[in-house]
Coordinates of C-alpha atoms and ligand atoms in Angstrom, one line a residue:
X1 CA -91.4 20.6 -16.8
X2 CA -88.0 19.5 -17.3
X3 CA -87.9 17.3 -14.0
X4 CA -91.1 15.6 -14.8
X5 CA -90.3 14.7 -18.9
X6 CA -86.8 13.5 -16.8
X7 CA -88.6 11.6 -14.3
X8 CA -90.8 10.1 -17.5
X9 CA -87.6 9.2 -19.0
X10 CA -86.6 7.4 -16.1
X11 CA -89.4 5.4 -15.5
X12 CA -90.0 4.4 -19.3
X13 CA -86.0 3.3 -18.7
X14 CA -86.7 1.1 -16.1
X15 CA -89.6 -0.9 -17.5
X16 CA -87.8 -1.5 -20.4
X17 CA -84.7 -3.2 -18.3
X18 CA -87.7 -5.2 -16.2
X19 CA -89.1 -6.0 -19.5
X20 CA -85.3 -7.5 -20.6
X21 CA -85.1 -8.9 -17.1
X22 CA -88.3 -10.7 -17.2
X23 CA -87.2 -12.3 -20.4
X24 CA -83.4 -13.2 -18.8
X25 CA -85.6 -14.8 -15.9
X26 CA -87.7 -17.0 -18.8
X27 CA -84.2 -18.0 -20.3
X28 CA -82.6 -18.5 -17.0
X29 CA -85.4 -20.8 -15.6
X30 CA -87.4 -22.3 -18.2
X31 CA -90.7 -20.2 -18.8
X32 CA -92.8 -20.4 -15.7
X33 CA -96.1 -22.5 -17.0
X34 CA -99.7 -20.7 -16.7
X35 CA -100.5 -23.6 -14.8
X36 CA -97.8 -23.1 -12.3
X37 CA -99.5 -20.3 -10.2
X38 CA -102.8 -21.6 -9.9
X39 CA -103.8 -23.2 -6.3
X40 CA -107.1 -23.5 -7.1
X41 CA -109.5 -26.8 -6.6
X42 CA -108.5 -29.4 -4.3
X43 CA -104.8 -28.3 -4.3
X44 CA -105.9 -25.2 -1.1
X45 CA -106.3 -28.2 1.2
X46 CA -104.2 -30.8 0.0
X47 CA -101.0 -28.2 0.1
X48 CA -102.5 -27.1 3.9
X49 CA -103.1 -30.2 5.6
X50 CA -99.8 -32.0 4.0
X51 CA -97.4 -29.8 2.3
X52 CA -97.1 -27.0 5.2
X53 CA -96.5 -29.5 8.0
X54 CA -94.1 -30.9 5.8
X55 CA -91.8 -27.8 4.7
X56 CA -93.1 -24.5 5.4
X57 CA -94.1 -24.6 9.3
X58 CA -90.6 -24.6 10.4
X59 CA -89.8 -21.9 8.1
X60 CA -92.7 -19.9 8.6
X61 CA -91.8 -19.9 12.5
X62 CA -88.8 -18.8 11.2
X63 CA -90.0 -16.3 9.2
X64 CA -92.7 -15.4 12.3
X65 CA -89.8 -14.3 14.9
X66 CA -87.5 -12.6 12.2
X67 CA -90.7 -9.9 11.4
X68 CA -91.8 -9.7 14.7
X69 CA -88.3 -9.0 16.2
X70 CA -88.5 -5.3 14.2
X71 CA -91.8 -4.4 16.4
X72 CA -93.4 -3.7 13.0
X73 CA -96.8 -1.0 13.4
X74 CA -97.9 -2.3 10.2
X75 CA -96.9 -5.5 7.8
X76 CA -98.1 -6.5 4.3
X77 CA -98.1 -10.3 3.4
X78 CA -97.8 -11.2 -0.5
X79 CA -98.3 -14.5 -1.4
X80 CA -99.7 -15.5 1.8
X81 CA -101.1 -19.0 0.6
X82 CA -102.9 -20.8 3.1
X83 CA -101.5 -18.4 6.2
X84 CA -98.8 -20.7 7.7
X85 CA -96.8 -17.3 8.0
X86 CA -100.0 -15.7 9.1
X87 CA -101.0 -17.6 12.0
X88 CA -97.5 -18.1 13.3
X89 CA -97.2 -14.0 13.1
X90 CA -100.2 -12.6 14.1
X91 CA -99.8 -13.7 17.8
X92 CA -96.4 -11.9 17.5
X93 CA -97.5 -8.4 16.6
X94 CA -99.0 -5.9 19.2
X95 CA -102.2 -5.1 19.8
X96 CA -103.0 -2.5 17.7
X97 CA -100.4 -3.5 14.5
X98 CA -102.0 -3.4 10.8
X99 CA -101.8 -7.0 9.4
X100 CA -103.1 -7.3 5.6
X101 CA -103.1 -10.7 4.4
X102 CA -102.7 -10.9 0.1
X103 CA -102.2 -13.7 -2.2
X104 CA -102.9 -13.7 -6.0
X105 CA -105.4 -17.2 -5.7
X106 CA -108.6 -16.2 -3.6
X107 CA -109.3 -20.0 -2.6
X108 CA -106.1 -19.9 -0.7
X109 CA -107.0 -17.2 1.4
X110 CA -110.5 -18.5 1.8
X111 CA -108.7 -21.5 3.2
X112 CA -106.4 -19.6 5.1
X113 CA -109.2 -17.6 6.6
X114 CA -110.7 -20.2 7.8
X115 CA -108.1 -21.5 9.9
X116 CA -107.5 -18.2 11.6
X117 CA -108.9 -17.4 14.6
X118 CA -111.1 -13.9 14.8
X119 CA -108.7 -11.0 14.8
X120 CA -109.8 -7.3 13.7
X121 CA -106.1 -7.0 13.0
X122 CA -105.6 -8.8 10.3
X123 CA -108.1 -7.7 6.6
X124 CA -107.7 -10.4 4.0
X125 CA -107.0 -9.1 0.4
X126 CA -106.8 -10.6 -3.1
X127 CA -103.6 -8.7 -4.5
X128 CA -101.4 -9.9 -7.6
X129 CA -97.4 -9.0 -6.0
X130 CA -96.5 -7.3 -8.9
X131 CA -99.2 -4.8 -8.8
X132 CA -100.2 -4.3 -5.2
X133 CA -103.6 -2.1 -4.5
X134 CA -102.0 0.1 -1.6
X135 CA -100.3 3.8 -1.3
X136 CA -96.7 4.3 -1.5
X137 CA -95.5 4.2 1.3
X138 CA -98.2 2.4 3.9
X139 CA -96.4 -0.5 5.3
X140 CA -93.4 -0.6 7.9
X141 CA -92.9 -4.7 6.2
X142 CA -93.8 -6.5 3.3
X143 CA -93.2 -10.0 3.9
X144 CA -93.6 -13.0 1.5
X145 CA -92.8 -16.9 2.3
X146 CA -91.9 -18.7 -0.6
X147 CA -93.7 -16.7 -3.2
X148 CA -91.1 -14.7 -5.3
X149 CA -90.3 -17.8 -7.3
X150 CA -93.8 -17.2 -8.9
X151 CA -93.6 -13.9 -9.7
X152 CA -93.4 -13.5 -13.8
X153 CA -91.3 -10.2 -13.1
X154 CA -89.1 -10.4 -9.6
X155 CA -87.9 -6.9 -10.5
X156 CA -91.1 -5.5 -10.9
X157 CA -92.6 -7.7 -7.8
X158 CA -89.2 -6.4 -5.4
X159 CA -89.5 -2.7 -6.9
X160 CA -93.6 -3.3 -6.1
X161 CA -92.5 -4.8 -2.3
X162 CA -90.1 -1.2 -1.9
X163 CA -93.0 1.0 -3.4
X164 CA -95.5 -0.1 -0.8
X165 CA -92.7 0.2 2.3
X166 CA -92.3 3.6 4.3
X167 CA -88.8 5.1 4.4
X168 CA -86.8 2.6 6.5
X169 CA -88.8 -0.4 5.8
X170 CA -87.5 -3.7 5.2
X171 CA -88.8 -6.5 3.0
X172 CA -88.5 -10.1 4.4
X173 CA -88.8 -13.3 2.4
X174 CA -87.6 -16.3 1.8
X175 CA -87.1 -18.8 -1.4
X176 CA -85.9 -23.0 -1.8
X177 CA -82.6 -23.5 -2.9
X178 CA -81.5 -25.7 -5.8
X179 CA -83.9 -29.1 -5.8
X180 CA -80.6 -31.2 -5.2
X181 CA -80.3 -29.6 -1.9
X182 CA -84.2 -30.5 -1.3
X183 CA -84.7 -33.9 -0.6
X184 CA -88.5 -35.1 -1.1
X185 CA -88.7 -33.0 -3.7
X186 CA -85.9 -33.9 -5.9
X187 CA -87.1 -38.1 -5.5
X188 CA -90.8 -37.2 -5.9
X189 CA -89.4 -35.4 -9.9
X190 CA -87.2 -38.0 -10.9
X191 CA -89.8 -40.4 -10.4
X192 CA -92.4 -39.0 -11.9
X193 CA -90.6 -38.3 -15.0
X194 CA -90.1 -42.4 -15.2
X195 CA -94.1 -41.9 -15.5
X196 CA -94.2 -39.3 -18.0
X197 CA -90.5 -40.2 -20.0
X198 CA -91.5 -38.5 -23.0
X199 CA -92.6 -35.1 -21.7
X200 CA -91.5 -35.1 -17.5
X201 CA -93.5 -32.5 -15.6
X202 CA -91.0 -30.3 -14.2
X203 CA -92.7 -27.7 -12.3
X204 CA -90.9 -28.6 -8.6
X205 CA -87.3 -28.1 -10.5
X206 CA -88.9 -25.2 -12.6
X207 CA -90.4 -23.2 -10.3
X208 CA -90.4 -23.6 -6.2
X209 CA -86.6 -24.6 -6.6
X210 CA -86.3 -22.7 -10.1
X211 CA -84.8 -19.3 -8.7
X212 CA -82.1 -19.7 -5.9
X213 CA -78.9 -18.5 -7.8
X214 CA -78.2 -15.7 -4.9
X215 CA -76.2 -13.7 -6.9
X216 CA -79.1 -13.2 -9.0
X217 CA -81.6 -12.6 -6.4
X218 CA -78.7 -9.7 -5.1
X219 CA -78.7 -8.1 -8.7
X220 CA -82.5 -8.1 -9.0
X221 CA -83.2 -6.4 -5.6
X222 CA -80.6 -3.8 -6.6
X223 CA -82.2 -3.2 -10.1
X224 CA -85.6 -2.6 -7.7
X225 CA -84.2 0.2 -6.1
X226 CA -82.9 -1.9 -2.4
X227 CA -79.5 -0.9 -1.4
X228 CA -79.0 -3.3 2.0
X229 CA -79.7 -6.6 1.2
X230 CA -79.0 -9.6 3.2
X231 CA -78.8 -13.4 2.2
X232 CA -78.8 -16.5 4.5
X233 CA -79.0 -19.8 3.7
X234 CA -81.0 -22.1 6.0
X235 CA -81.4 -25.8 6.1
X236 CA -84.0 -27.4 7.9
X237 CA -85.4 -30.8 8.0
X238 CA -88.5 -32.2 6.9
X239 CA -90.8 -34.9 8.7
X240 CA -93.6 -37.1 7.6
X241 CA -95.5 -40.0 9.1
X242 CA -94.8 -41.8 5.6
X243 CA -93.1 -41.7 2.0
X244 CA -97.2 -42.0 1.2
X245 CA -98.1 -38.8 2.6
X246 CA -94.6 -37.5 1.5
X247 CA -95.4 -38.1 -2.2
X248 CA -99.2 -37.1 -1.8
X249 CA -98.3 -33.7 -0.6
X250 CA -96.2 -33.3 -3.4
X251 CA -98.3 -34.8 -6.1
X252 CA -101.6 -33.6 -5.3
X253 CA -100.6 -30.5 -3.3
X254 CA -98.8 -28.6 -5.3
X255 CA -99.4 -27.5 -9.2
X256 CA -97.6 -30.7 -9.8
X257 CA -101.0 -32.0 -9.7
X258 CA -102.2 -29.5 -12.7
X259 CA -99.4 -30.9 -15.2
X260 CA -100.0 -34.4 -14.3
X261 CA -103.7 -34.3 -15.1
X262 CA -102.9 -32.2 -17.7
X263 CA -101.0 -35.1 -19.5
X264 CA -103.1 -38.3 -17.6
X265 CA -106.0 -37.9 -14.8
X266 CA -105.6 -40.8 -15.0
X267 CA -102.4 -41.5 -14.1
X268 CA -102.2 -39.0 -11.1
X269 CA -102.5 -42.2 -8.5
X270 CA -100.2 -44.4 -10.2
X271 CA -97.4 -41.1 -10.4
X272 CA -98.3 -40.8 -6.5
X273 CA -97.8 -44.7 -6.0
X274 CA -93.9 -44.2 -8.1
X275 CA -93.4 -41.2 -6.1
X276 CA -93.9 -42.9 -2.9
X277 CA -91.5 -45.8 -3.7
X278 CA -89.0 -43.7 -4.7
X279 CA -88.7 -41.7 -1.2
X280 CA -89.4 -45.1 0.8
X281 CA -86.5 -46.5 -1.3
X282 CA -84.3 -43.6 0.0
X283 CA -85.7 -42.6 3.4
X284 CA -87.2 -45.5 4.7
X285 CA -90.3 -47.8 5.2
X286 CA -91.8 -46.1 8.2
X287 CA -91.9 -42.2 9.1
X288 CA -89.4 -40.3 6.9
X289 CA -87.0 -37.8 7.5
X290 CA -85.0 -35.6 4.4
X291 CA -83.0 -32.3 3.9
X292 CA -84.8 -28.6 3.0
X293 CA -83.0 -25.7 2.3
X294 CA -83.6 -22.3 1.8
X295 CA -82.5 -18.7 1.4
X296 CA -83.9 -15.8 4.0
X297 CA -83.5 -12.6 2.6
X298 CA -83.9 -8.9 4.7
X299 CA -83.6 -5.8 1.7
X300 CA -84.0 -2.4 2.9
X301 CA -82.9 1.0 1.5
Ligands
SAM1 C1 -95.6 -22.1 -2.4 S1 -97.0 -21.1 -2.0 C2 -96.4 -20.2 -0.6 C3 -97.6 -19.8 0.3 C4 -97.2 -19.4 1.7 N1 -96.5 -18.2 1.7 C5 -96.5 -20.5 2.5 O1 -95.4 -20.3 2.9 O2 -97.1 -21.6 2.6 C6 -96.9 -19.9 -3.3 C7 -98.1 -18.9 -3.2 O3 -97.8 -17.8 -4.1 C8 -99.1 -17.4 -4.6 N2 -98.8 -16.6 -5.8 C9 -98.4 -17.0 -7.1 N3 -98.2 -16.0 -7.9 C10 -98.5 -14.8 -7.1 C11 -98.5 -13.4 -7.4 N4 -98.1 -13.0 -8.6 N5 -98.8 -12.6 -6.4 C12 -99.2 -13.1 -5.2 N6 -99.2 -14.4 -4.9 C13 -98.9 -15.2 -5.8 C14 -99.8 -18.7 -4.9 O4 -101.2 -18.5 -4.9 C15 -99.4 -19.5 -3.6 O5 -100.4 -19.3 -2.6

């Protein structure tokens, strides 16, 4: 009786400090917008065909060889998007491996799915991060590219990710550094706050590139319950044919898109048209080349 009012007393302790946590995270970053998780609509293909060639294939490879180097019998994907991570993976793993595919928009993996060959391996799965539909315990990885920036709660997503992992499982993923450090994106914000002077739709700065102090990704995963965590940073470059298809992937792939239509449908082309300028002005006239940076991160205890 004791042990179990104890244990009650423990777990009522922690959700109060994710509770506090969640509300440093909303002063830290600027409160994540509703409108900043949904990939819905027109954004699924847009965000496939131009934003993953543009920064998440090289990463996702990455990402790919890094899970696959552990031999894993079973992994969980959270915030799989459109399955860049997936289809770079799933050729990796052996033959009889576990591979469940999640992300918290179903259109996403609807997309995803269709891009992935047949393979009984893998079972697609709607899942929120924070409150994943498996056993403790029932994954050798959990891995997530790009995805922990959206989580409301990271404590509560990380302490989810370690829940869900057997004893000795690691948790792989990855987030974008400051904006500064991210070229495209950085030119495509500034210049679509010329467009929108009085009320400058911030989601690239707020939330992809919101949440890459490390030391505060070290101090969340230890607050989750992870006791070896390891931090790289990573740049990489990012390619495009033009600044055009540059700024479209960032205008109309992204949730970008929902606060710009949000303001002005209207103007959606004409921010597109400023965005594309702005990288042509830095990068060029013809195909374009500019810095991406990340942080990898392996937790495990
Ligand atoms: C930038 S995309 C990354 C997708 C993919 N991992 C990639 O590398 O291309 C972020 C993804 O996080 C998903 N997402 C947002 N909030 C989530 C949550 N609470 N749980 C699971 N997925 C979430 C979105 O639907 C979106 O697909």
């Amino acid at each position: 009786m004791r042990n179990q009012a104890a244990d009650s007393l423990e777990g009522l302790a922690r959700a109060l400090e994710w509770v506090v946590e969640g509300a440093d995270q909303g002063i830290q970053g600027g409160l994540m917008a509703e409108s900043d998780k949904v990939f819905a609509g027109s954004i699924p293909k847009f965000y496939d065909t131009l934003m993953v060639p543009l920064i998440f294939e090289a990463n996702a490879a990455d990402m790919a060889e890094l899970v696959a180097a552990s031999s894993p019998g079973s992994v969980l994907e959270t915030a799989a998007g459109s399955g860049v991570v997936t289809r770079a993976l799933a050729p990796k793993l052996s033959a009889h491996a576990r591979y469940v595919v999640t992300d918290l928009n179903q259109p996403m993996l609807d997309y995803a799915a269709t891009r992935q060959g047949s393979d009984s391996r893998i079972e697609w799965r709607q899942a929120d991060a924070l409150d994943l539909p498996f056993e403790d315990a029932s994954f050798d990885v959990v891995c997530c590219q790009f995805g922990a920036m959206f989580f409301p709660n990271r404590v509560a997503g990380y302490a989810e990710a370690r829940r869900v992992l057997r004893p000795g499982g690691r948790y792989f993923f990855s987030v974008w550094d400051r904006i500064e450090e991210n070229a495209f994106a950085d030119d495509v914000t500034n210049a679509v706050a010329a467009v929108f002077p009085h009320d400058p739709p911030r989601f690239l700065a707020r939330t992809p590139h919101g949440y890459h102090d490390v030391a505060l990704i070290r101090k969340e995963l230890s607050r989750a319950g992870f006791a070896d965590i390891e931090i790289e940073t990573r740049e990489e470059v990012s390619r495009a044919p033009s600044a055009r298809d540059a700024a479209t992937a960032y205008c109309q792939g992204t949730p970008l898109r929902n606060e710009i239509e949000a303001r002005d449908a209207s103007l959606l082309q004409l921010a597109t048209d400023r965005a594309t300028q702005a990288i042509a002005s830095r990068h060029g006239e013809g195909p374009v080349v500019g810095k991406i940076q990340a942080h990898v991160i392996v937790a495990s205890g």
